[in-house]
Coordinates of C-alpha atoms and ligand atoms in Angstrom, one line a residue:
Chain A
M1 CA 77.6 102.9 121.7
E2 CA 79.5 105.0 119.1
A3 CA 80.0 104.0 115.5
I4 CA 82.5 105.2 112.8
E5 CA 81.5 104.4 109.3
L6 CA 84.5 103.7 107.1
T7 CA 84.5 104.0 103.3
L8 CA 87.6 102.7 101.7
T9 CA 88.3 103.4 98.1
A10 CA 91.0 101.3 96.4
E11 CA 93.7 103.3 94.7
S12 CA 95.8 100.4 93.7
P13 CA 95.3 96.6 93.5
L14 CA 94.8 95.0 97.0
A15 CA 96.7 91.8 97.8
I16 CA 94.6 90.6 100.7
G17 CA 95.5 86.9 100.9
R18 CA 93.2 84.2 102.1
Q19 CA 95.4 82.0 104.1
K20 CA 94.5 78.4 104.5
P21 CA 96.5 75.8 106.2
G22 CA 98.8 74.2 103.7
G23 CA 97.5 76.3 100.9
S24 CA 99.1 78.9 98.8
I25 CA 98.8 82.4 100.1
S26 CA 98.3 84.1 96.8
E27 CA 94.6 83.7 96.6
A28 CA 92.7 87.0 97.2
Q29 CA 89.9 87.5 99.7
D30 CA 86.4 88.8 98.7
F31 CA 86.5 91.6 101.3
I32 CA 88.8 93.5 103.6
P33 CA 89.0 91.7 107.0
G34 CA 88.7 93.8 110.1
S35 CA 92.0 92.4 111.3
V36 CA 93.7 94.0 108.2
I37 CA 92.2 97.4 108.8
R38 CA 92.9 97.2 112.5
G39 CA 96.5 96.0 111.9
A40 CA 97.2 98.8 109.4
L41 CA 95.9 101.4 111.7
A42 CA 97.8 100.0 114.7
D43 CA 101.0 99.9 112.6
L44 CA 100.6 103.5 111.5
L45 CA 99.8 104.7 115.1
L46 CA 102.7 102.7 116.6
R47 CA 105.2 104.2 114.1
Q48 CA 103.9 107.7 114.6
S49 CA 104.0 107.5 118.4
R50 CA 107.5 106.0 118.1
H51 CA 106.3 103.0 120.1
R52 CA 109.0 100.5 121.1
P53 CA 108.1 96.9 120.4
G54 CA 107.2 95.0 123.6
E55 CA 106.2 98.1 125.5
A56 CA 102.7 98.2 126.9
L57 CA 100.2 100.5 125.1
T58 CA 99.0 103.6 126.9
G59 CA 96.3 106.3 126.5
D60 CA 94.1 106.2 123.4
L61 CA 96.1 103.3 121.9
A62 CA 95.3 101.1 124.9
A63 CA 91.6 102.1 124.8
L64 CA 91.5 101.3 121.1
F65 CA 93.4 98.0 121.0
T66 CA 94.1 96.3 124.3
E67 CA 91.5 97.3 127.0
A68 CA 88.7 94.9 127.9
R69 CA 86.2 96.6 125.6
A70 CA 88.6 97.4 122.8
A71 CA 87.2 98.9 119.6
V72 CA 85.6 96.5 117.1
F73 CA 86.8 96.7 113.5
T74 CA 84.3 95.0 111.3
H75 CA 85.1 93.5 107.9
A76 CA 84.7 96.0 105.1
Y77 CA 82.5 94.5 102.4
P78 CA 82.4 95.6 98.8
G79 CA 80.0 98.4 97.9
S80 CA 78.4 100.6 100.5
G81 CA 76.1 99.1 103.1
S82 CA 76.4 95.6 101.8
R83 CA 75.3 92.6 103.8
V84 CA 76.1 88.9 103.8
L85 CA 73.5 86.7 102.2
P86 CA 72.2 84.1 104.8
A87 CA 73.0 80.5 104.2
T88 CA 69.2 80.0 103.9
A89 CA 69.1 82.1 100.7
F90 CA 68.4 80.1 97.5
S91 CA 68.3 80.8 93.8
S92 CA 68.2 78.9 90.6
K93 CA 71.0 76.4 90.1
N94 CA 71.4 77.2 86.4
N95 CA 70.6 80.9 86.3
P96 CA 71.1 82.3 89.8
G97 CA 70.5 86.0 90.6
F98 CA 68.2 88.7 91.9
R99 CA 65.2 89.7 89.8
S100 CA 66.7 93.1 89.3
E101 CA 68.8 91.4 86.6
A102 CA 67.0 90.6 83.4
G103 CA 66.1 87.0 83.0
K104 CA 66.7 85.9 86.6
T105 CA 63.9 84.1 88.5
G106 CA 65.1 85.6 91.8
V107 CA 66.4 84.8 95.3
F108 CA 64.3 83.6 98.2
D109 CA 64.8 82.7 101.8
T110 CA 64.1 79.2 103.3
L111 CA 64.6 79.7 107.0
L112 CA 61.0 79.8 108.1
D113 CA 59.9 77.1 105.6
R114 CA 62.7 74.8 106.9
F115 CA 61.4 75.4 110.5
C116 CA 57.9 74.6 109.6
S117 CA 58.7 71.5 107.5
Q118 CA 61.1 70.2 110.2
R119 CA 58.5 70.6 112.8
L120 CA 55.9 68.7 110.7
G121 CA 58.4 66.1 109.7
I122 CA 57.9 66.8 106.0
P123 CA 60.8 67.1 103.7
F124 CA 61.3 70.5 102.3
D125 CA 62.5 70.5 98.7
P126 CA 62.2 74.0 97.1
A127 CA 62.3 74.5 93.3
E128 CA 62.8 77.4 91.1
P129 CA 60.4 80.3 91.9
D130 CA 59.1 80.6 88.3
G131 CA 57.3 77.3 88.8
S132 CA 59.4 75.5 86.2
G133 CA 60.5 73.0 88.7
G134 CA 64.1 73.8 88.1
R135 CA 66.7 73.0 90.7
V136 CA 67.8 75.6 93.3
E137 CA 70.8 75.8 95.5
P138 CA 72.3 78.1 98.2
F139 CA 73.0 81.6 96.9
G140 CA 75.9 83.2 98.8
G141 CA 78.0 86.3 98.8
F142 CA 77.0 89.9 99.5
Y143 CA 73.9 91.9 98.6
S144 CA 72.9 95.5 98.8
Q145 CA 69.4 96.9 98.9
E146 CA 68.8 100.1 96.9
E147 CA 66.0 102.5 97.6
G148 CA 62.7 100.8 97.0
S149 CA 63.4 97.1 97.3
R150 CA 65.7 96.4 94.4
Y151 CA 68.3 93.9 95.6
R152 CA 71.6 93.6 94.0
R153 CA 74.5 91.2 94.4
V154 CA 77.8 92.8 95.1
A155 CA 81.2 91.2 94.4
V156 CA 84.7 92.2 93.9
S157 CA 86.6 91.5 90.7
K158 CA 90.1 90.1 90.8
R159 CA 93.0 89.5 88.5
L160 CA 96.3 87.8 88.6
L161 CA 99.3 90.1 88.7
T162 CA 102.5 88.9 87.1
R163 CA 105.6 90.7 88.1
V164 CA 109.1 90.3 86.9
G165 CA 111.8 89.9 89.5
I166 CA 114.7 92.3 89.4
N167 CA 118.2 91.2 89.0
R168 CA 119.8 93.8 91.2
R169 CA 123.4 93.0 90.4
R170 CA 122.7 93.9 86.7
A171 CA 119.8 96.2 87.4
T172 CA 117.8 94.5 84.7
A173 CA 114.7 92.5 84.7
A174 CA 115.5 88.9 85.4
D175 CA 113.5 87.1 82.8
Q176 CA 113.3 83.8 84.6
I177 CA 112.0 85.2 87.8
L178 CA 108.3 85.7 87.5
Y179 CA 105.9 85.8 90.4
S180 CA 102.2 86.1 90.4
L181 CA 99.6 86.8 93.0
E182 CA 95.9 87.3 92.9
V183 CA 94.7 90.8 93.8
I184 CA 91.4 92.6 94.1
N185 CA 91.1 95.0 91.2
E186 CA 91.3 98.7 92.1
G187 CA 88.3 99.4 89.9
R188 CA 87.0 99.0 86.4
A189 CA 86.3 101.2 83.4
G190 CA 82.5 101.6 82.8
R191 CA 81.1 101.1 79.4
D192 CA 80.8 104.9 79.0
G193 CA 84.5 105.2 79.8
S194 CA 84.0 106.4 83.3
L195 CA 86.2 104.9 86.0
Q196 CA 84.5 103.2 88.9
P197 CA 86.9 102.6 91.8
S198 CA 86.4 99.5 94.0
L199 CA 84.6 100.7 97.2
F200 CA 84.4 98.9 100.5
S201 CA 82.5 99.9 103.7
G202 CA 82.8 98.8 107.3
H203 CA 82.5 100.1 110.8
I204 CA 84.4 100.7 113.9
Y205 CA 82.4 100.3 117.1
L206 CA 83.5 101.7 120.4
Q207 CA 82.1 102.9 123.7
D208 CA 83.7 106.3 124.4
R209 CA 82.2 109.3 122.5
E210 CA 85.3 111.5 122.8
L211 CA 87.6 108.7 121.6
A212 CA 85.3 108.0 118.7
A213 CA 85.4 111.7 117.7
A214 CA 89.2 111.8 118.0
L215 CA 89.6 108.6 116.0
A216 CA 87.3 109.8 113.2
G217 CA 89.3 113.1 113.1
Y218 CA 92.6 111.2 113.1
L219 CA 91.5 108.9 110.3
N220 CA 90.4 111.7 108.1
T221 CA 93.6 113.8 108.5
H222 CA 96.4 111.2 109.0
A223 CA 95.2 108.0 107.5
R224 CA 93.7 109.3 104.2
R225 CA 96.0 106.9 102.4
L226 CA 96.2 103.8 104.4
S227 CA 97.9 100.7 103.0
L228 CA 96.3 97.3 103.4
G229 CA 97.4 93.8 102.9
G230 CA 100.5 92.5 101.1
G231 CA 103.0 94.3 99.0
V232 CA 102.3 97.8 100.5
S233 CA 105.9 99.0 100.2
R234 CA 105.8 98.3 96.5
G235 CA 102.7 99.9 95.3
L236 CA 99.9 97.5 96.3
G237 CA 97.2 98.0 98.9
R238 CA 96.7 101.7 98.7
V239 CA 93.2 102.9 99.8
S240 CA 91.9 106.3 100.5
L241 CA 89.7 106.4 103.6
A242 CA 86.8 108.5 104.8
A243 CA 85.5 108.2 108.3
R244 CA 82.2 109.4 109.5
H245 CA 81.4 109.5 113.3
L246 CA 77.7 108.5 113.7
R247 CA 75.4 108.9 116.5
A248 CA 74.7 105.3 117.6
P249 CA 71.7 104.3 115.6
K250 CA 68.7 103.6 117.7
P251 CA 68.3 99.8 118.0
S252 CA 65.2 98.7 116.0
L253 CA 65.6 95.2 117.4
A254 CA 62.3 95.0 119.3
E255 CA 60.3 95.8 116.1
R256 CA 62.4 93.4 114.1
V257 CA 61.7 90.6 116.5
A258 CA 58.0 91.3 116.6
A259 CA 57.8 91.4 112.8
F260 CA 59.8 88.2 112.6
N261 CA 57.5 86.4 115.0
Q262 CA 54.4 87.6 113.1
K263 CA 55.9 86.3 109.9
L264 CA 56.8 83.0 111.4
R265 CA 53.3 82.4 112.9
Q266 CA 51.7 83.4 109.6
R267 CA 53.9 80.9 107.8
W268 CA 53.1 78.2 110.3
Q269 CA 49.4 78.8 109.6
Q270 CA 50.0 78.4 105.8
W271 CA 51.8 75.1 106.4
Q272 CA 48.7 73.9 108.3
V273 CA 47.4 72.1 105.2
F274 CA 50.2 69.6 105.6
G275 CA 49.6 69.1 109.4
N276 CA 47.7 66.2 110.5
P277 CA 46.8 66.5 113.3
W278 CA 47.3 70.3 113.4
Q279 CA 49.3 71.7 116.3
P280 CA 49.5 75.4 117.1
L281 CA 52.9 76.9 118.0
P282 CA 53.3 77.3 121.8
P283 CA 51.9 80.8 122.4
E284 CA 54.3 81.6 125.2
R285 CA 57.3 81.1 123.0
Q286 CA 59.0 83.8 120.9
Y287 CA 61.5 83.1 118.1
F288 CA 64.5 84.9 116.9
S289 CA 67.2 84.3 114.3
I290 CA 70.9 85.0 114.6
G291 CA 72.7 85.4 111.3
L292 CA 76.4 85.7 111.1
Q293 CA 77.5 88.7 109.2
S294 CA 81.1 87.6 109.5
G295 CA 82.8 84.3 110.4
A296 CA 82.6 83.5 114.1
I297 CA 85.1 81.7 116.3
L298 CA 82.9 79.9 118.8
K299 CA 83.9 77.9 121.8
E300 CA 81.9 76.0 124.3
R301 CA 83.7 74.9 127.5
W302 CA 87.0 75.4 125.7
Q303 CA 86.0 73.2 122.8
R304 CA 85.7 74.6 119.3
T305 CA 82.2 74.4 118.0
T306 CA 80.5 75.5 114.8
V307 CA 77.0 75.8 116.2
L308 CA 75.7 78.5 118.4
T309 CA 74.2 76.5 121.3
P310 CA 71.9 77.8 124.0
P311 CA 74.5 77.2 126.8
M312 CA 77.1 79.1 124.7
L313 CA 74.7 82.0 124.1
Q314 CA 73.8 82.2 127.8
E315 CA 77.4 82.2 128.8
E316 CA 78.3 84.8 126.2
A317 CA 75.4 87.0 127.3
N318 CA 75.8 86.3 131.0
C319 CA 72.1 85.6 131.0
E320 CA 70.6 82.4 132.4
D321 CA 67.5 81.3 130.5
G322 CA 66.4 77.7 130.9
S323 CA 63.7 78.1 128.3
L324 CA 66.2 78.9 125.5
V325 CA 66.0 76.3 122.7
L326 CA 68.0 75.9 119.4
E327 CA 65.3 75.2 116.9
L328 CA 67.4 75.1 113.7
A329 CA 71.0 75.6 112.6
C330 CA 72.1 76.2 109.0
S331 CA 75.9 76.6 109.4
S332 CA 79.1 75.5 107.9
Y333 CA 82.7 76.0 108.8
A334 CA 86.1 76.9 107.4
Y335 CA 89.6 77.5 108.7
V336 CA 91.3 80.8 108.8
S337 CA 94.8 81.9 109.7
G338 CA 96.5 85.2 109.6
W339 CA 99.8 87.0 109.9
N340 CA 100.5 88.9 113.0
A341 CA 102.8 91.7 111.9
A342 CA 103.7 92.7 115.5
W343 CA 104.9 89.2 116.4
G344 CA 106.2 88.3 112.9
L345 CA 104.3 85.0 113.3
F346 CA 101.4 83.2 111.8
K347 CA 98.4 83.4 114.1
D348 CA 96.9 80.1 115.2
V349 CA 94.7 78.4 112.6
E350 CA 91.1 78.9 113.8
L351 CA 88.0 76.9 113.1
V352 CA 85.5 79.5 112.0
T353 CA 81.7 79.2 111.6
T354 CA 81.3 80.8 108.2
Q355 CA 79.6 84.1 107.5
G356 CA 76.0 83.6 106.4
S357 CA 75.3 80.8 109.0
V358 CA 71.9 81.2 110.5
F359 CA 70.6 79.9 113.9
L360 CA 66.9 79.9 114.9
L361 CA 66.3 80.0 118.6
S362 CA 63.2 80.3 120.8
T363 CA 62.6 81.5 124.4
T364 CA 59.8 82.4 126.8
Q365 CA 61.8 85.3 128.0
M366 CA 62.3 87.4 124.9
E367 CA 62.1 90.7 126.7
R368 CA 65.3 89.9 128.6
W369 CA 67.1 89.0 125.4
I370 CA 66.3 92.1 123.3
P371 CA 68.7 94.5 125.0
I372 CA 71.4 91.8 125.1
L373 CA 71.1 91.0 121.4
A374 CA 71.0 94.6 120.5
E375 CA 74.4 95.1 122.2
M376 CA 75.7 91.9 120.5
E377 CA 74.9 93.3 117.1
Y378 CA 77.7 95.8 117.8
W379 CA 80.2 93.8 119.9
G380 CA 79.8 90.5 118.2
I381 CA 80.0 87.0 119.6
G382 CA 82.8 84.5 120.2
E383 CA 86.5 85.2 120.0
R384 CA 88.6 87.9 118.2
T385 CA 85.5 90.1 117.9
A386 CA 87.8 93.2 117.8
E387 CA 89.0 92.0 114.4
G388 CA 85.5 91.8 113.1
F389 CA 84.7 88.1 113.8
G390 CA 81.3 87.2 115.2
Q391 CA 79.3 90.1 113.9
I392 CA 75.6 89.2 114.0
E393 CA 72.3 90.3 112.6
V394 CA 69.2 89.4 114.6
C395 CA 65.9 88.6 112.8
S396 CA 67.1 89.8 109.4
L397 CA 64.3 91.1 107.2
F398 CA 65.8 88.9 104.5
H399 CA 64.0 85.9 106.1
H400 CA 60.6 87.5 105.2
H401 CA 61.0 86.8 101.5
F402 CA 59.6 83.4 100.7
W403 CA 59.7 81.2 97.6
E404 CA 56.5 82.6 96.1
N405 CA 57.7 86.2 96.3
P406 CA 61.4 86.0 95.4
L407 CA 63.6 89.1 95.4
Chain B
M1 CA 100.5 108.6 127.3
V2 CA 99.4 108.6 123.6
R3 CA 96.6 110.9 122.6
L4 CA 95.3 110.6 119.0
A5 CA 94.6 114.3 118.8
E6 CA 98.2 115.1 119.6
L7 CA 100.0 112.9 117.2
P8 CA 102.2 114.8 114.8
Q9 CA 101.6 114.2 111.1
T10 CA 105.0 112.8 110.3
S11 CA 104.3 110.6 107.4
T12 CA 105.4 112.3 104.3
S13 CA 104.0 111.7 100.9
I14 CA 106.0 112.9 98.0
P15 CA 104.3 113.0 94.6
L16 CA 106.5 111.7 91.8
K17 CA 106.1 112.7 88.3
A18 CA 108.2 111.5 85.3
T19 CA 108.0 112.3 81.7
L20 CA 108.8 109.6 79.3
A21 CA 111.2 110.7 76.6
S22 CA 111.0 107.5 74.6
A23 CA 108.7 104.6 74.3
L24 CA 108.3 102.3 77.3
A25 CA 108.6 98.6 77.5
V26 CA 107.6 97.5 81.0
G27 CA 106.1 94.2 80.4
S28 CA 106.0 90.7 81.7
G29 CA 105.4 87.3 80.4
G30 CA 102.1 85.9 81.3
S31 CA 99.9 89.0 80.9
S32 CA 97.1 88.2 78.5
G33 CA 95.3 90.1 75.8
S34 CA 98.2 90.9 73.5
L35 CA 100.0 89.3 70.7
A36 CA 103.3 90.3 72.2
D37 CA 105.6 88.0 74.1
K38 CA 106.2 90.9 76.5
P39 CA 103.0 93.0 76.6
L40 CA 102.8 96.2 78.6
L41 CA 101.5 96.3 82.1
K42 CA 98.2 98.0 82.7
D43 CA 96.0 98.7 85.7
A44 CA 92.4 97.6 86.1
Y45 CA 91.3 100.6 84.0
G46 CA 93.7 99.8 81.2
K47 CA 96.1 102.6 82.0
L48 CA 99.8 102.0 81.4
L49 CA 101.9 101.5 84.5
I50 CA 105.3 101.0 85.9
P51 CA 104.9 98.8 89.0
G52 CA 106.0 100.2 92.3
S53 CA 107.9 96.9 92.9
Q54 CA 110.1 97.7 89.9
L55 CA 110.8 101.3 90.9
K56 CA 111.4 100.3 94.5
G57 CA 113.9 97.7 93.3
R58 CA 115.7 100.2 91.2
L59 CA 115.8 102.8 94.0
R60 CA 117.2 100.3 96.4
H61 CA 119.9 99.3 93.9
E62 CA 120.9 102.9 93.4
C63 CA 120.9 103.7 97.1
E64 CA 123.1 100.7 97.7
K65 CA 125.7 101.9 95.2
L66 CA 125.6 105.5 96.6
A67 CA 125.9 104.4 100.3
R68 CA 128.8 102.1 99.4
G69 CA 130.4 104.9 97.5
L70 CA 130.2 107.1 100.7
G71 CA 132.0 104.4 102.6
W72 CA 129.1 102.7 104.4
A73 CA 129.0 98.9 104.7
I74 CA 125.9 97.7 102.9
C75 CA 124.4 94.2 102.7
R76 CA 123.6 92.3 99.5
S77 CA 119.9 92.3 98.6
P78 CA 117.8 90.6 97.4
D79 CA 118.9 87.3 98.8
P80 CA 117.5 87.2 102.4
E81 CA 120.5 85.2 103.7
R82 CA 122.9 87.9 102.5
M83 CA 120.8 90.8 103.8
C84 CA 120.8 92.4 107.3
P85 CA 120.6 91.3 110.0
K86 CA 122.0 87.9 108.8
R87 CA 124.5 88.9 106.1
E88 CA 126.0 85.4 105.7
G89 CA 129.4 85.7 104.1
I90 CA 129.4 89.5 103.9
D91 CA 132.3 91.3 105.4
G92 CA 132.4 95.0 106.4
H93 CA 132.0 97.4 109.2
F94 CA 128.4 96.7 110.2
D95 CA 129.1 96.9 113.9
R96 CA 128.5 100.6 114.4
P97 CA 126.0 102.6 116.4
E98 CA 124.3 104.1 113.3
Y99 CA 123.2 100.6 112.4
Q100 CA 121.3 100.0 115.6
V101 CA 117.5 100.3 115.3
E102 CA 115.6 100.6 118.5
G103 CA 113.5 97.6 119.2
Y104 CA 115.1 95.4 116.6
A105 CA 118.0 93.0 117.2
G106 CA 121.2 92.9 115.1
S107 CA 122.4 95.7 113.0
H108 CA 120.8 97.1 109.9
C109 CA 122.7 99.0 107.2
L110 CA 121.5 102.4 106.0
V111 CA 119.7 100.9 103.0
C112 CA 117.9 98.4 105.1
Q113 CA 116.8 101.1 107.4
I114 CA 114.9 102.6 104.5
F115 CA 113.9 99.6 102.4
G116 CA 113.5 97.0 105.0
N117 CA 114.8 93.4 105.3
P118 CA 113.3 90.2 106.5
A119 CA 113.4 91.5 110.1
L120 CA 112.7 95.2 109.7
P121 CA 109.6 96.5 107.9
S122 CA 110.2 98.9 105.0
R123 CA 109.8 102.6 106.0
L124 CA 109.3 103.6 102.4
W125 CA 106.3 102.8 100.3
V126 CA 106.6 103.2 96.5
A127 CA 103.4 103.5 94.6
D128 CA 102.9 102.4 91.0
L129 CA 103.7 105.0 88.4
V130 CA 100.5 105.4 86.3
C131 CA 100.0 107.1 83.0
E132 CA 97.0 109.4 83.2
V133 CA 96.5 109.4 79.4
P134 CA 93.2 107.5 78.7
P135 CA 94.0 104.1 77.2
A136 CA 91.8 104.7 74.2
A137 CA 94.1 107.6 73.2
L138 CA 97.2 105.3 73.1
E139 CA 98.1 102.9 70.5
A140 CA 100.5 100.3 71.7
T141 CA 103.2 99.4 69.3
L142 CA 104.8 96.0 68.7
R143 CA 108.5 95.9 68.1
P144 CA 110.4 92.9 67.1
G145 CA 113.3 92.0 69.3
V146 CA 116.1 89.6 68.7
T147 CA 118.1 87.6 71.2
L148 CA 121.8 88.1 70.6
N149 CA 124.3 85.4 71.1
R150 CA 127.0 87.3 72.9
R151 CA 129.8 84.8 72.2
R152 CA 129.3 84.5 68.5
R153 CA 128.0 88.1 68.2
T154 CA 125.2 87.0 65.9
A155 CA 121.5 86.9 66.2
E156 CA 120.3 83.5 67.4
D157 CA 117.9 81.6 65.2
Q158 CA 114.4 81.1 66.6
R159 CA 114.8 83.8 69.1
L160 CA 112.9 86.6 67.5
Y161 CA 110.2 87.9 69.9
L162 CA 107.7 90.8 70.0
I163 CA 107.9 93.5 72.6
E164 CA 104.9 95.7 73.2
T165 CA 105.9 99.3 73.8
S166 CA 104.0 102.5 74.4
P167 CA 103.9 105.0 71.5
A168 CA 106.9 107.2 71.4
A169 CA 105.1 110.2 72.8
E170 CA 105.9 112.3 75.8
L171 CA 103.8 110.5 78.3
I172 CA 103.6 111.6 81.9
F173 CA 103.5 109.0 84.6
S174 CA 102.7 109.8 88.2
G175 CA 103.0 108.0 91.5
S176 CA 104.3 108.7 94.9
L177 CA 106.9 107.9 97.6
Q178 CA 105.6 107.7 101.1
L179 CA 108.2 108.0 103.9
L180 CA 106.7 106.5 107.0
P181 CA 107.1 108.4 110.3
D182 CA 110.0 106.2 111.4
C183 CA 112.0 106.6 108.2
P184 CA 115.3 108.2 109.1
P185 CA 115.6 111.9 108.0
W186 CA 118.7 111.3 105.8
G187 CA 116.7 108.8 103.8
K188 CA 115.4 111.7 101.7
A189 CA 119.0 112.7 100.6
L190 CA 119.8 109.2 99.4
L191 CA 116.5 108.8 97.6
R192 CA 116.9 112.2 95.9
V193 CA 120.3 111.2 94.5
A194 CA 119.1 107.7 93.6
L195 CA 116.2 109.2 91.5
H196 CA 118.8 111.4 89.7
H197 CA 120.6 108.2 88.7
I198 CA 117.5 106.5 87.4
G199 CA 117.3 107.7 83.8
A200 CA 115.4 104.8 82.4
L201 CA 112.9 102.2 83.6
G202 CA 111.6 99.0 82.1
G203 CA 113.2 96.7 79.6
S204 CA 115.3 97.2 76.5
K205 CA 117.1 100.4 77.7
S206 CA 119.9 99.6 75.3
A207 CA 117.4 99.6 72.5
G208 CA 116.5 103.2 73.5
L209 CA 113.3 102.4 75.3
G210 CA 112.0 103.7 78.7
W211 CA 114.1 106.8 79.0
L212 CA 112.5 109.4 81.3
H213 CA 113.2 112.5 83.3
W214 CA 111.8 113.4 86.7
D215 CA 109.8 116.4 87.3
P216 CA 112.0 118.9 89.2
Q217 CA 109.3 119.5 91.7
S218 CA 109.2 115.9 92.7
L219 CA 112.9 116.1 93.5
A220 CA 112.5 119.5 95.3
A221 CA 110.2 117.8 97.8
L222 CA 113.1 115.5 98.8
Q223 CA 115.3 118.5 99.7
P224 CA 117.5 117.3 102.6
N225 CA 119.2 119.6 105.1
D226 CA 122.9 120.1 106.0
A227 CA 122.7 117.7 108.9
D228 CA 121.5 114.9 106.7
W229 CA 124.4 115.4 104.2
A230 CA 126.9 115.6 107.1
F231 CA 125.5 112.3 108.4
L232 CA 125.8 110.6 105.1
A233 CA 129.3 111.9 104.4
G234 CA 130.5 110.3 107.6
G235 CA 130.3 106.8 106.2
G236 CA 134.0 106.2 106.1
S237 CA 134.7 107.3 109.6
Ligands
LIG501 ZN1 121.2 95.9 105.0

């Protein structure tokens, strides 16, 4: 597995619309979808190779975009190395935030506590970690982890652009024609007067080493200034791009799964005080979580679904495992649409299981699943994975941080 | 067979630089943070800017005039119904081989081949023109404006408004034009002449605002060759 790390630096406002059925398209996204990066690159390559619409792709273009294991373009999230907060992350309702910010009581994860309480049939009702009894609620968005273990929330800032339409006949501004659209800001001025451009980072995953090297080289020389999203011919959507070809990082999944199981069993022991009569966890069973790092388009027997079920996972992995059980699902869904520039049409509206959704599963055959899940962390699950949908993180370390030790 | 390593670098980026010779009033209603009815546009860092959309619109308008002057039939932007490839109610000699674009149905006039239309993507990207002077060093000025009643040649009551302008200093704005790989080669020639014709941007030109001159180096980068001129001159044939 080869990886190209992309760093995108905004050079002008980005109009990356969030398209909802029936909604206005002027609302801006919080990140750059993989489909937008993939589409912009494909557009540039097709123009450069003087490709005729409707003709089949050949050579490197086919390997990148249309072959069975086409390259995966993940979403580019704000900051560098940011991750999606799991749906199980909670923080104060009134004053949410990581403890790295002054006056915040912190963020904690509830996945393992939910599992224990559900198994014991006891309602789980967390309160604010400072012991004040204040209310907590899910804490979403993106986080980055700095050296040490300082966690920080990462977000984009946006503004509404108002532009005057031009009356071409008179070559003057037409006062009555105003249009506005929401854009991601290209950056902001720091308090010391320094300029901090908006940064985004994502990955391209692909199989072939030579192709990865060629693509990284191409991106660094040809696509230094790629244009993304709407309004690119009139000044919006300019980003400079840096690509780094990485040796595929060694999967650390086996260790992560072991650590997760240790944490889970420890937590189960702690919940023992509420158990009457006390039941140990089945010793032959191992547990793993799958967290969605991007929205996933899941289908089970041609039906849309928003829950990652054991049959679906087995089919996706081509791995039969009768012992696989879904223990817990924390998920929600949304709809997405998109614009296909090549077809000049709206893409189908898709039901998407939202990023941050978490599924807890267990099996007696963990060793079979580890290599499969490690591959899935690159290739994603569900449909339209080439556009960054269905990226997963297995046994995120975030789930190790409980109420009494908030981040 | 397409190989990434062998693709020619054919997308041309032309840096644009303009020096403002008078105060600028590129504003819009609806921007906040100013007393003025028409405050200046600024980027996220607070730097003054002339939006790429406005410059692109002006360039298109100038290119349309030039191409028509050379005898080419040109559609009527910005109304999509009256633009190529539809051109409802527009007469002219559009049915010519130069107006065929490979892979796209209908015919597309010279200007559409550069700037795009509802069917054809633009082959020119125009960036915002941004003033590099730090915002703290600039003091915006408010100027009163008055709406004239043209028929009675008098100032209308109640129509006094405030325009925010940049200080009347020689400010340098920079941006760029990006010609995509499929932009026709003669596009440079049209754009070069169009830039020559744009002597002012923004509002209130008649009040002496927004006059600018282009850096000669920007124009030099658009130097077309004889074949391009010969092609453009053939509009009447
Ligand atoms: Zn036209």
